[in-house]
């Protein structure tokens, strides 16, 4: 198998490379690509060195599978052309809403893959939320979802993450420095209620992605979704406070049970918790947090309780999941596993 990663120096690309290093058989020939900026750089991989090559359509032509970890504009320009020769797994939002492109969160809607060559990876907040939402949809049917997100700096890429570290260590006090090259404001010791551009309806594009993508992936265009997305000064792992209204009353025990077996673990595998871990022992001060979920394949879910407004058909809970893994690289790797008929690594 001949595989290429385009954008390997970025936050998603480097996380994907680490997954290949850990899970991929040595027989796979991996090629790495980037812009002129990182061309020529050598990267350690499975005991040898790989050189990053400058991307070019002809240069990637022998790759049977190509991961695009670049931008939406890059995907718009190249993805369809590349898909004529390779299976293309795109991490950007550019093609997610095209009718002929399956939008995949592999443990949730693997059935949407049926041999297409151009495949879209979902938005990070959407993928993290879905790990807890999909089993609830199967359990009782979802009427509505309300989300408030707490999104890490790395959601805006590797340079944004580096900037937060630098600005935090150089913080001089509030009102002194409101500059940032990657966010609308300085994120150090701050929270910013804007991710992506504002839309005409007053929501941001990140908030609307949650609406569009939950509806497309769950094949439920009628589900009501509303979100507020906030950037917080964590480095990795998006956390989300989620309120769900179900079609019927459920017990909390039923919900925990559903979370224990409601997700696919890959072609030919039995369903399992496949990437969701219940962390819900308030008496022991154990609940989902980026501090614990960062670097982990599983999304953590906890703080489960019935919602005081909706009663026993409503649930409140909190999730935290490493968005560079579940919301990007791990999900992309699982999509690749799907195309190869292999079990997902989270099941290993
Ligand atoms: N970060 C996250 O949590 C998530 C990101 N995504 C999406 O994944 C994609 C990558 O994001 P992320 O890793 O965060 O971004 P980064 O800014 O960290 O990395 C961008 C990458 O794109 C490469 N690149 C830029 N221009 C070119 C070019 N002309 N040819 C080849 N490579 C190029 C850069 O390579 P070089 O260094 O060589 O210039 C770099 O490796 C984006 O579409 C993003 O929306 C999706 C879900 C979550
Ligand atoms: N928007 C996300 C990361 C991302 O790139 O998402 P998308 O692929 O949907 O644009 C964040 O900033 O946390």
PDB file of N, CA, C and O and ligand atoms in Angstrom, residues 6-13 33-39 41 52 55 68-72 74 78 90-93 96 121-124 154-159 209 238 323-324 327-328, ligand 1:
ATOM      1  N   UNK A   6      -0.424  14.851   3.088  1.00  0.00           N
ATOM      2  CA  UNK A   6      -0.101  16.218   2.652  1.00  0.00           C
ATOM      3  C   UNK A   6      -0.408  17.161   3.818  1.00  0.00           C
ATOM      4  O   UNK A   6      -1.523  17.158   4.336  1.00  0.00           O
ATOM      5  N   UNK A   7       0.602  17.948   4.217  1.00  0.00           N
ATOM      6  CA  UNK A   7       0.440  18.843   5.366  1.00  0.00           C
ATOM      7  C   UNK A   7       0.941  18.195   6.646  1.00  0.00           C
ATOM      8  O   UNK A   7       0.389  18.396   7.728  1.00  0.00           O
ATOM      9  N   UNK A   8       2.018  17.442   6.518  1.00  0.00           N
ATOM     10  CA  UNK A   8       2.495  16.634   7.651  1.00  0.00           C
ATOM     11  C   UNK A   8       3.105  17.479   8.768  1.00  0.00           C
ATOM     12  O   UNK A   8       3.201  17.021   9.905  1.00  0.00           O
ATOM     13  N   UNK A   9       3.478  18.729   8.479  1.00  0.00           N
ATOM     14  CA  UNK A   9       4.094  19.554   9.534  1.00  0.00           C
ATOM     15  C   UNK A   9       3.042  20.197  10.432  1.00  0.00           C
ATOM     16  O   UNK A   9       3.378  20.775  11.459  1.00  0.00           O
ATOM     17  N   UNK A  10       1.766  20.126  10.055  1.00  0.00           N
ATOM     18  CA  UNK A  10       0.725  20.803  10.817  1.00  0.00           C
ATOM     19  C   UNK A  10       0.244  19.982  12.004  1.00  0.00           C
ATOM     20  O   UNK A  10       0.675  18.840  12.225  1.00  0.00           O
ATOM     21  N   UNK A  11      -0.681  20.570  12.783  1.00  0.00           N
ATOM     22  CA  UNK A  11      -1.175  19.911  14.000  1.00  0.00           C
ATOM     23  C   UNK A  11      -1.841  18.575  13.670  1.00  0.00           C
ATOM     24  O   UNK A  11      -1.626  17.564  14.343  1.00  0.00           O
ATOM     25  N   UNK A  12      -2.658  18.546  12.612  1.00  0.00           N
ATOM     26  CA  UNK A  12      -3.354  17.308  12.244  1.00  0.00           C
ATOM     27  C   UNK A  12      -2.374  16.334  11.584  1.00  0.00           C
ATOM     28  O   UNK A  12      -2.337  15.145  11.918  1.00  0.00           O
ATOM     29  N   UNK A  13      -1.544  16.850  10.664  1.00  0.00           N
ATOM     30  CA  UNK A  13      -0.599  15.996   9.941  1.00  0.00           C
ATOM     31  C   UNK A  13       0.375  15.284  10.863  1.00  0.00           C
ATOM     32  O   UNK A  13       0.629  14.087  10.729  1.00  0.00           O
ATOM     33  N   UNK A  33       4.276  15.051   2.409  1.00  0.00           N
ATOM     34  CA  UNK A  33       4.294  16.232   1.544  1.00  0.00           C
ATOM     35  C   UNK A  33       3.949  17.485   2.347  1.00  0.00           C
ATOM     36  O   UNK A  33       3.250  17.424   3.356  1.00  0.00           O
ATOM     37  N   UNK A  34       4.441  18.618   1.862  1.00  0.00           N
ATOM     38  CA  UNK A  34       4.120  19.901   2.479  1.00  0.00           C
ATOM     39  C   UNK A  34       4.300  20.993   1.449  1.00  0.00           C
ATOM     40  O   UNK A  34       4.415  20.720   0.249  1.00  0.00           O
ATOM     41  N   UNK A  35       4.331  22.225   1.938  1.00  0.00           N
ATOM     42  CA  UNK A  35       4.604  23.327   1.018  1.00  0.00           C
ATOM     43  C   UNK A  35       6.121  23.446   0.874  1.00  0.00           C
ATOM     44  O   UNK A  35       6.881  22.707   1.510  1.00  0.00           O
ATOM     45  N   UNK A  36       6.540  24.421   0.108  1.00  0.00           N
ATOM     46  CA  UNK A  36       7.976  24.693  -0.082  1.00  0.00           C
ATOM     47  C   UNK A  36       8.665  24.864   1.275  1.00  0.00           C
ATOM     48  O   UNK A  36       9.814  24.495   1.463  1.00  0.00           O
ATOM     49  N   UNK A  37       7.889  25.448   2.218  1.00  0.00           N
ATOM     50  CA  UNK A  37       8.434  25.787   3.536  1.00  0.00           C
ATOM     51  C   UNK A  37       9.055  24.585   4.250  1.00  0.00           C
ATOM     52  O   UNK A  37      10.104  24.702   4.874  1.00  0.00           O
ATOM     53  N   UNK A  38       8.427  23.421   4.170  1.00  0.00           N
ATOM     54  CA  UNK A  38       8.980  22.276   4.917  1.00  0.00           C
ATOM     55  C   UNK A  38       9.598  21.218   4.001  1.00  0.00           C
ATOM     56  O   UNK A  38      10.073  20.192   4.489  1.00  0.00           O
ATOM     57  N   UNK A  39       9.625  21.471   2.699  1.00  0.00           N
ATOM     58  CA  UNK A  39      10.224  20.489   1.776  1.00  0.00           C
ATOM     59  C   UNK A  39      11.699  20.272   2.127  1.00  0.00           C
ATOM     60  O   UNK A  39      12.423  21.218   2.442  1.00  0.00           O
ATOM     61  N   UNK A  41      12.787  18.640   4.749  1.00  0.00           N
ATOM     62  CA  UNK A  41      12.935  18.283   6.178  1.00  0.00           C
ATOM     63  C   UNK A  41      12.887  16.769   6.349  1.00  0.00           C
ATOM     64  O   UNK A  41      12.114  16.095   5.675  1.00  0.00           O
ATOM     65  N   UNK A  52      10.335  15.094   3.708  1.00  0.00           N
ATOM     66  CA  UNK A  52       9.127  15.784   3.265  1.00  0.00           C
ATOM     67  C   UNK A  52       9.380  16.341   1.859  1.00  0.00           C
ATOM     68  O   UNK A  52      10.407  16.977   1.605  1.00  0.00           O
ATOM     69  N   UNK A  55       4.598  19.419  -2.228  1.00  0.00           N
ATOM     70  CA  UNK A  55       3.407  18.856  -2.875  1.00  0.00           C
ATOM     71  C   UNK A  55       3.347  19.250  -4.349  1.00  0.00           C
ATOM     72  O   UNK A  55       3.650  20.367  -4.728  1.00  0.00           O
ATOM     73  N   UNK A  68      -5.390  14.660   3.047  1.00  0.00           N
ATOM     74  CA  UNK A  68      -5.162  16.100   2.917  1.00  0.00           C
ATOM     75  C   UNK A  68      -5.349  16.746   4.285  1.00  0.00           C
ATOM     76  O   UNK A  68      -6.458  16.720   4.846  1.00  0.00           O
ATOM     77  N   UNK A  69      -4.268  17.282   4.825  1.00  0.00           N
ATOM     78  CA  UNK A  69      -4.317  17.967   6.131  1.00  0.00           C
ATOM     79  C   UNK A  69      -3.882  19.400   5.895  1.00  0.00           C
ATOM     80  O   UNK A  69      -2.931  19.894   6.528  1.00  0.00           O
ATOM     81  N   UNK A  70      -4.515  20.051   4.947  1.00  0.00           N
ATOM     82  CA  UNK A  70      -4.106  21.420   4.593  1.00  0.00           C
ATOM     83  C   UNK A  70      -5.311  22.344   4.855  1.00  0.00           C
ATOM     84  O   UNK A  70      -5.823  22.341   5.973  1.00  0.00           O
ATOM     85  N   UNK A  71      -5.763  23.084   3.870  1.00  0.00           N
ATOM     86  CA  UNK A  71      -6.854  24.040   4.124  1.00  0.00           C
ATOM     87  C   UNK A  71      -8.049  23.733   3.229  1.00  0.00           C
ATOM     88  O   UNK A  71      -7.951  22.932   2.298  1.00  0.00           O
ATOM     89  N   UNK A  72      -9.144  24.443   3.467  1.00  0.00           N
ATOM     90  CA  UNK A  72     -10.323  24.289   2.618  1.00  0.00           C
ATOM     91  C   UNK A  72     -10.032  24.750   1.192  1.00  0.00           C
ATOM     92  O   UNK A  72     -10.462  24.111   0.226  1.00  0.00           O
ATOM     93  N   UNK A  74      -7.218  24.683  -0.337  1.00  0.00           N
ATOM     94  CA  UNK A  74      -6.357  23.664  -0.967  1.00  0.00           C
ATOM     95  C   UNK A  74      -7.229  22.490  -1.432  1.00  0.00           C
ATOM     96  O   UNK A  74      -7.087  21.999  -2.551  1.00  0.00           O
ATOM     97  N   UNK A  78      -7.697  21.029  -5.229  1.00  0.00           N
ATOM     98  CA  UNK A  78      -7.055  19.780  -5.669  1.00  0.00           C
ATOM     99  C   UNK A  78      -7.843  18.484  -5.432  1.00  0.00           C
ATOM    100  O   UNK A  78      -7.587  17.488  -6.092  1.00  0.00           O
ATOM    101  N   UNK A  90     -10.141  13.964   3.135  1.00  0.00           N
ATOM    102  CA  UNK A  90      -9.886  15.388   3.359  1.00  0.00           C
ATOM    103  C   UNK A  90     -10.335  15.814   4.755  1.00  0.00           C
ATOM    104  O   UNK A  90     -11.445  15.507   5.176  1.00  0.00           O
ATOM    105  N   UNK A  91      -9.453  16.545   5.439  1.00  0.00           N
ATOM    106  CA  UNK A  91      -9.769  16.992   6.795  1.00  0.00           C
ATOM    107  C   UNK A  91     -10.433  18.364   6.846  1.00  0.00           C
ATOM    108  O   UNK A  91     -10.882  18.782   7.911  1.00  0.00           O
ATOM    109  N   UNK A  92     -10.481  19.067   5.745  1.00  0.00           N
ATOM    110  CA  UNK A  92     -11.030  20.429   5.784  1.00  0.00           C
ATOM    111  C   UNK A  92     -12.560  20.400   5.681  1.00  0.00           C
ATOM    112  O   UNK A  92     -13.160  19.349   5.468  1.00  0.00           O
ATOM    113  N   UNK A  93     -13.161  21.577   5.795  1.00  0.00           N
ATOM    114  CA  UNK A  93     -14.632  21.645   5.722  1.00  0.00           C
ATOM    115  C   UNK A  93     -15.133  21.852   4.292  1.00  0.00           C
ATOM    116  O   UNK A  93     -16.341  21.888   4.064  1.00  0.00           O
ATOM    117  N   UNK A  96     -17.485  18.912   2.759  1.00  0.00           N
ATOM    118  CA  UNK A  96     -18.316  18.118   3.684  1.00  0.00           C
ATOM    119  C   UNK A  96     -19.795  18.105   3.336  1.00  0.00           C
ATOM    120  O   UNK A  96     -20.507  17.176   3.683  1.00  0.00           O
ATOM    121  N   UNK A 121     -13.683  14.138   6.326  1.00  0.00           N
ATOM    122  CA  UNK A 121     -13.618  13.978   7.776  1.00  0.00           C
ATOM    123  C   UNK A 121     -14.445  15.094   8.411  1.00  0.00           C
ATOM    124  O   UNK A 121     -14.493  16.207   7.896  1.00  0.00           O
ATOM    125  N   UNK A 122     -15.090  14.801   9.521  1.00  0.00           N
ATOM    126  CA  UNK A 122     -16.019  15.775  10.118  1.00  0.00           C
ATOM    127  C   UNK A 122     -15.304  16.849  10.927  1.00  0.00           C
ATOM    128  O   UNK A 122     -14.149  16.701  11.322  1.00  0.00           O
ATOM    129  N   UNK A 123     -16.022  17.887  11.219  1.00  0.00           N
ATOM    130  CA  UNK A 123     -15.574  18.953  12.121  1.00  0.00           C
ATOM    131  C   UNK A 123     -15.264  18.366  13.499  1.00  0.00           C
ATOM    132  O   UNK A 123     -15.925  17.432  13.954  1.00  0.00           O
ATOM    133  N   UNK A 124     -14.251  18.934  14.143  1.00  0.00           N
ATOM    134  CA  UNK A 124     -13.753  18.338  15.391  1.00  0.00           C
ATOM    135  C   UNK A 124     -14.791  18.345  16.529  1.00  0.00           C
ATOM    136  O   UNK A 124     -14.983  17.333  17.209  1.00  0.00           O
ATOM    137  N   UNK A 154      -5.247  24.483  19.745  1.00  0.00           N
ATOM    138  CA  UNK A 154      -4.740  23.692  18.616  1.00  0.00           C
ATOM    139  C   UNK A 154      -5.788  23.465  17.536  1.00  0.00           C
ATOM    140  O   UNK A 154      -5.445  23.059  16.430  1.00  0.00           O
ATOM    141  N   UNK A 155      -7.058  23.753  17.842  1.00  0.00           N
ATOM    142  CA  UNK A 155      -8.094  23.703  16.806  1.00  0.00           C
ATOM    143  C   UNK A 155      -7.795  24.676  15.680  1.00  0.00           C
ATOM    144  O   UNK A 155      -8.262  24.510  14.558  1.00  0.00           O
ATOM    145  N   UNK A 156      -7.011  25.710  15.988  1.00  0.00           N
ATOM    146  CA  UNK A 156      -6.654  26.692  14.956  1.00  0.00           C
ATOM    147  C   UNK A 156      -5.286  26.385  14.347  1.00  0.00           C
ATOM    148  O   UNK A 156      -4.726  27.220  13.635  1.00  0.00           O
ATOM    149  N   UNK A 157      -4.739  25.205  14.652  1.00  0.00           N
ATOM    150  CA  UNK A 157      -3.491  24.785  14.014  1.00  0.00           C
ATOM    151  C   UNK A 157      -2.268  24.917  14.905  1.00  0.00           C
ATOM    152  O   UNK A 157      -2.310  25.509  15.985  1.00  0.00           O
ATOM    153  N   UNK A 158      -1.201  24.333  14.451  1.00  0.00           N
ATOM    154  CA  UNK A 158       0.067  24.294  15.211  1.00  0.00           C
ATOM    155  C   UNK A 158       0.599  25.693  15.573  1.00  0.00           C
ATOM    156  O   UNK A 158       0.925  25.949  16.742  1.00  0.00           O
ATOM    157  N   UNK A 159       0.622  26.662  14.632  1.00  0.00           N
ATOM    158  CA  UNK A 159       1.167  27.977  14.997  1.00  0.00           C
ATOM    159  C   UNK A 159       0.331  28.670  16.087  1.00  0.00           C
ATOM    160  O   UNK A 159       0.873  29.396  16.922  1.00  0.00           O
ATOM    161  N   UNK A 209     -21.602  24.640  11.608  1.00  0.00           N
ATOM    162  CA  UNK A 209     -21.073  23.327  11.205  1.00  0.00           C
ATOM    163  C   UNK A 209     -21.647  22.239  12.101  1.00  0.00           C
ATOM    164  O   UNK A 209     -21.953  21.136  11.649  1.00  0.00           O
ATOM    165  N   UNK A 238     -11.092  19.371  22.928  1.00  0.00           N
ATOM    166  CA  UNK A 238     -12.280  20.222  22.994  1.00  0.00           C
ATOM    167  C   UNK A 238     -13.229  19.634  24.043  1.00  0.00           C
ATOM    168  O   UNK A 238     -13.479  18.435  24.071  1.00  0.00           O
ATOM    169  N   UNK A 323      -9.330  16.657  20.184  1.00  0.00           N
ATOM    170  CA  UNK A 323      -9.868  16.928  18.833  1.00  0.00           C
ATOM    171  C   UNK A 323      -8.839  16.683  17.747  1.00  0.00           C
ATOM    172  O   UNK A 323      -9.197  16.474  16.599  1.00  0.00           O
ATOM    173  N   UNK A 324      -7.542  16.677  18.114  1.00  0.00           N
ATOM    174  CA  UNK A 324      -6.538  16.348  17.083  1.00  0.00           C
ATOM    175  C   UNK A 324      -6.597  14.861  16.757  1.00  0.00           C
ATOM    176  O   UNK A 324      -6.234  14.435  15.670  1.00  0.00           O
ATOM    177  N   UNK A 327     -11.258  14.271  16.601  1.00  0.00           N
ATOM    178  CA  UNK A 327     -11.845  15.249  15.684  1.00  0.00           C
ATOM    179  C   UNK A 327     -11.062  15.433  14.407  1.00  0.00           C
ATOM    180  O   UNK A 327     -11.438  16.233  13.554  1.00  0.00           O
ATOM    181  N   UNK A 328      -9.965  14.695  14.245  1.00  0.00           N
ATOM    182  CA  UNK A 328      -9.162  14.900  13.038  1.00  0.00           C
ATOM    183  C   UNK A 328      -8.380  13.630  12.688  1.00  0.00           C
ATOM    184  O   UNK A 328      -8.872  12.778  11.952  1.00  0.00           O
TER     185      UNK A 328
HETATM  186  N1  LIG B   1      -6.546  21.452  14.224  1.00  0.00           N
HETATM  187  C1  LIG B   1      -7.686  20.794  14.395  1.00  0.00           C
HETATM  188  O1  LIG B   1      -8.093  20.486  15.538  1.00  0.00           O
HETATM  189  C2  LIG B   1      -8.489  20.381  13.227  1.00  0.00           C
HETATM  190  C3  LIG B   1      -8.180  20.751  11.940  1.00  0.00           C
HETATM  191  N2  LIG B   1      -8.958  20.354  10.907  1.00  0.00           N
HETATM  192  C4  LIG B   1      -8.641  20.737   9.535  1.00  0.00           C
HETATM  193  O2  LIG B   1      -7.432  20.053   9.145  1.00  0.00           O
HETATM  194  C5  LIG B   1      -6.683  20.855   8.227  1.00  0.00           C
HETATM  195  C6  LIG B   1      -5.265  21.048   8.779  1.00  0.00           C
HETATM  196  O3  LIG B   1      -5.364  21.750  10.007  1.00  0.00           O
HETATM  197  P1  LIG B   1      -4.134  21.967  10.994  1.00  0.00           P
HETATM  198  O4  LIG B   1      -3.229  20.799  10.973  1.00  0.00           O
HETATM  199  O5  LIG B   1      -4.744  22.401  12.260  1.00  0.00           O
HETATM  200  O6  LIG B   1      -3.401  23.216  10.297  1.00  0.00           O
HETATM  201  P2  LIG B   1      -1.877  23.708  10.470  1.00  0.00           P
HETATM  202  O7  LIG B   1      -1.916  25.178  10.216  1.00  0.00           O
HETATM  203  O8  LIG B   1      -1.320  23.234  11.758  1.00  0.00           O
HETATM  204  O9  LIG B   1      -1.116  22.985   9.270  1.00  0.00           O
HETATM  205  C7  LIG B   1      -1.356  23.296   7.934  1.00  0.00           C
HETATM  206  C8  LIG B   1      -0.519  22.404   7.049  1.00  0.00           C
HETATM  207  O10 LIG B   1      -0.814  22.708   5.678  1.00  0.00           O
HETATM  208  C9  LIG B   1       0.407  22.659   4.953  1.00  0.00           C
HETATM  209  N3  LIG B   1       0.325  23.450   3.745  1.00  0.00           N
HETATM  210  C10 LIG B   1      -0.014  24.746   3.611  1.00  0.00           C
HETATM  211  N4  LIG B   1       0.011  25.113   2.308  1.00  0.00           N
HETATM  212  C11 LIG B   1       0.377  24.016   1.608  1.00  0.00           C
HETATM  213  C12 LIG B   1       0.602  23.738   0.234  1.00  0.00           C
HETATM  214  N5  LIG B   1       0.447  24.674  -0.701  1.00  0.00           N
HETATM  215  N6  LIG B   1       0.997  22.499  -0.137  1.00  0.00           N
HETATM  216  C13 LIG B   1       1.148  21.527   0.793  1.00  0.00           C
HETATM  217  N7  LIG B   1       0.965  21.718   2.113  1.00  0.00           N
HETATM  218  C14 LIG B   1       0.581  22.951   2.518  1.00  0.00           C
HETATM  219  C15 LIG B   1       1.425  23.212   5.916  1.00  0.00           C
HETATM  220  O11 LIG B   1       2.677  22.724   5.480  1.00  0.00           O
HETATM  221  P3  LIG B   1       4.057  23.584   5.562  1.00  0.00           P
HETATM  222  O12 LIG B   1       4.433  23.644   7.007  1.00  0.00           O
HETATM  223  O13 LIG B   1       4.951  22.763   4.738  1.00  0.00           O
HETATM  224  O14 LIG B   1       3.747  24.937   4.975  1.00  0.00           O
HETATM  225  C16 LIG B   1       0.982  22.555   7.230  1.00  0.00           C
HETATM  226  O15 LIG B   1       1.556  21.283   7.352  1.00  0.00           O
HETATM  227  C17 LIG B   1      -7.483  22.158   8.079  1.00  0.00           C
HETATM  228  O16 LIG B   1      -8.288  22.063   6.931  1.00  0.00           O
HETATM  229  C18 LIG B   1      -8.345  22.220   9.325  1.00  0.00           C
HETATM  230  O17 LIG B   1      -9.523  22.940   9.119  1.00  0.00           O
HETATM  231  C19 LIG B   1     -10.038  19.548  11.124  1.00  0.00           C
HETATM  232  C20 LIG B   1     -10.389  19.146  12.364  1.00  0.00           C
HETATM  233  C21 LIG B   1      -9.657  19.563  13.530  1.00  0.00           C
END
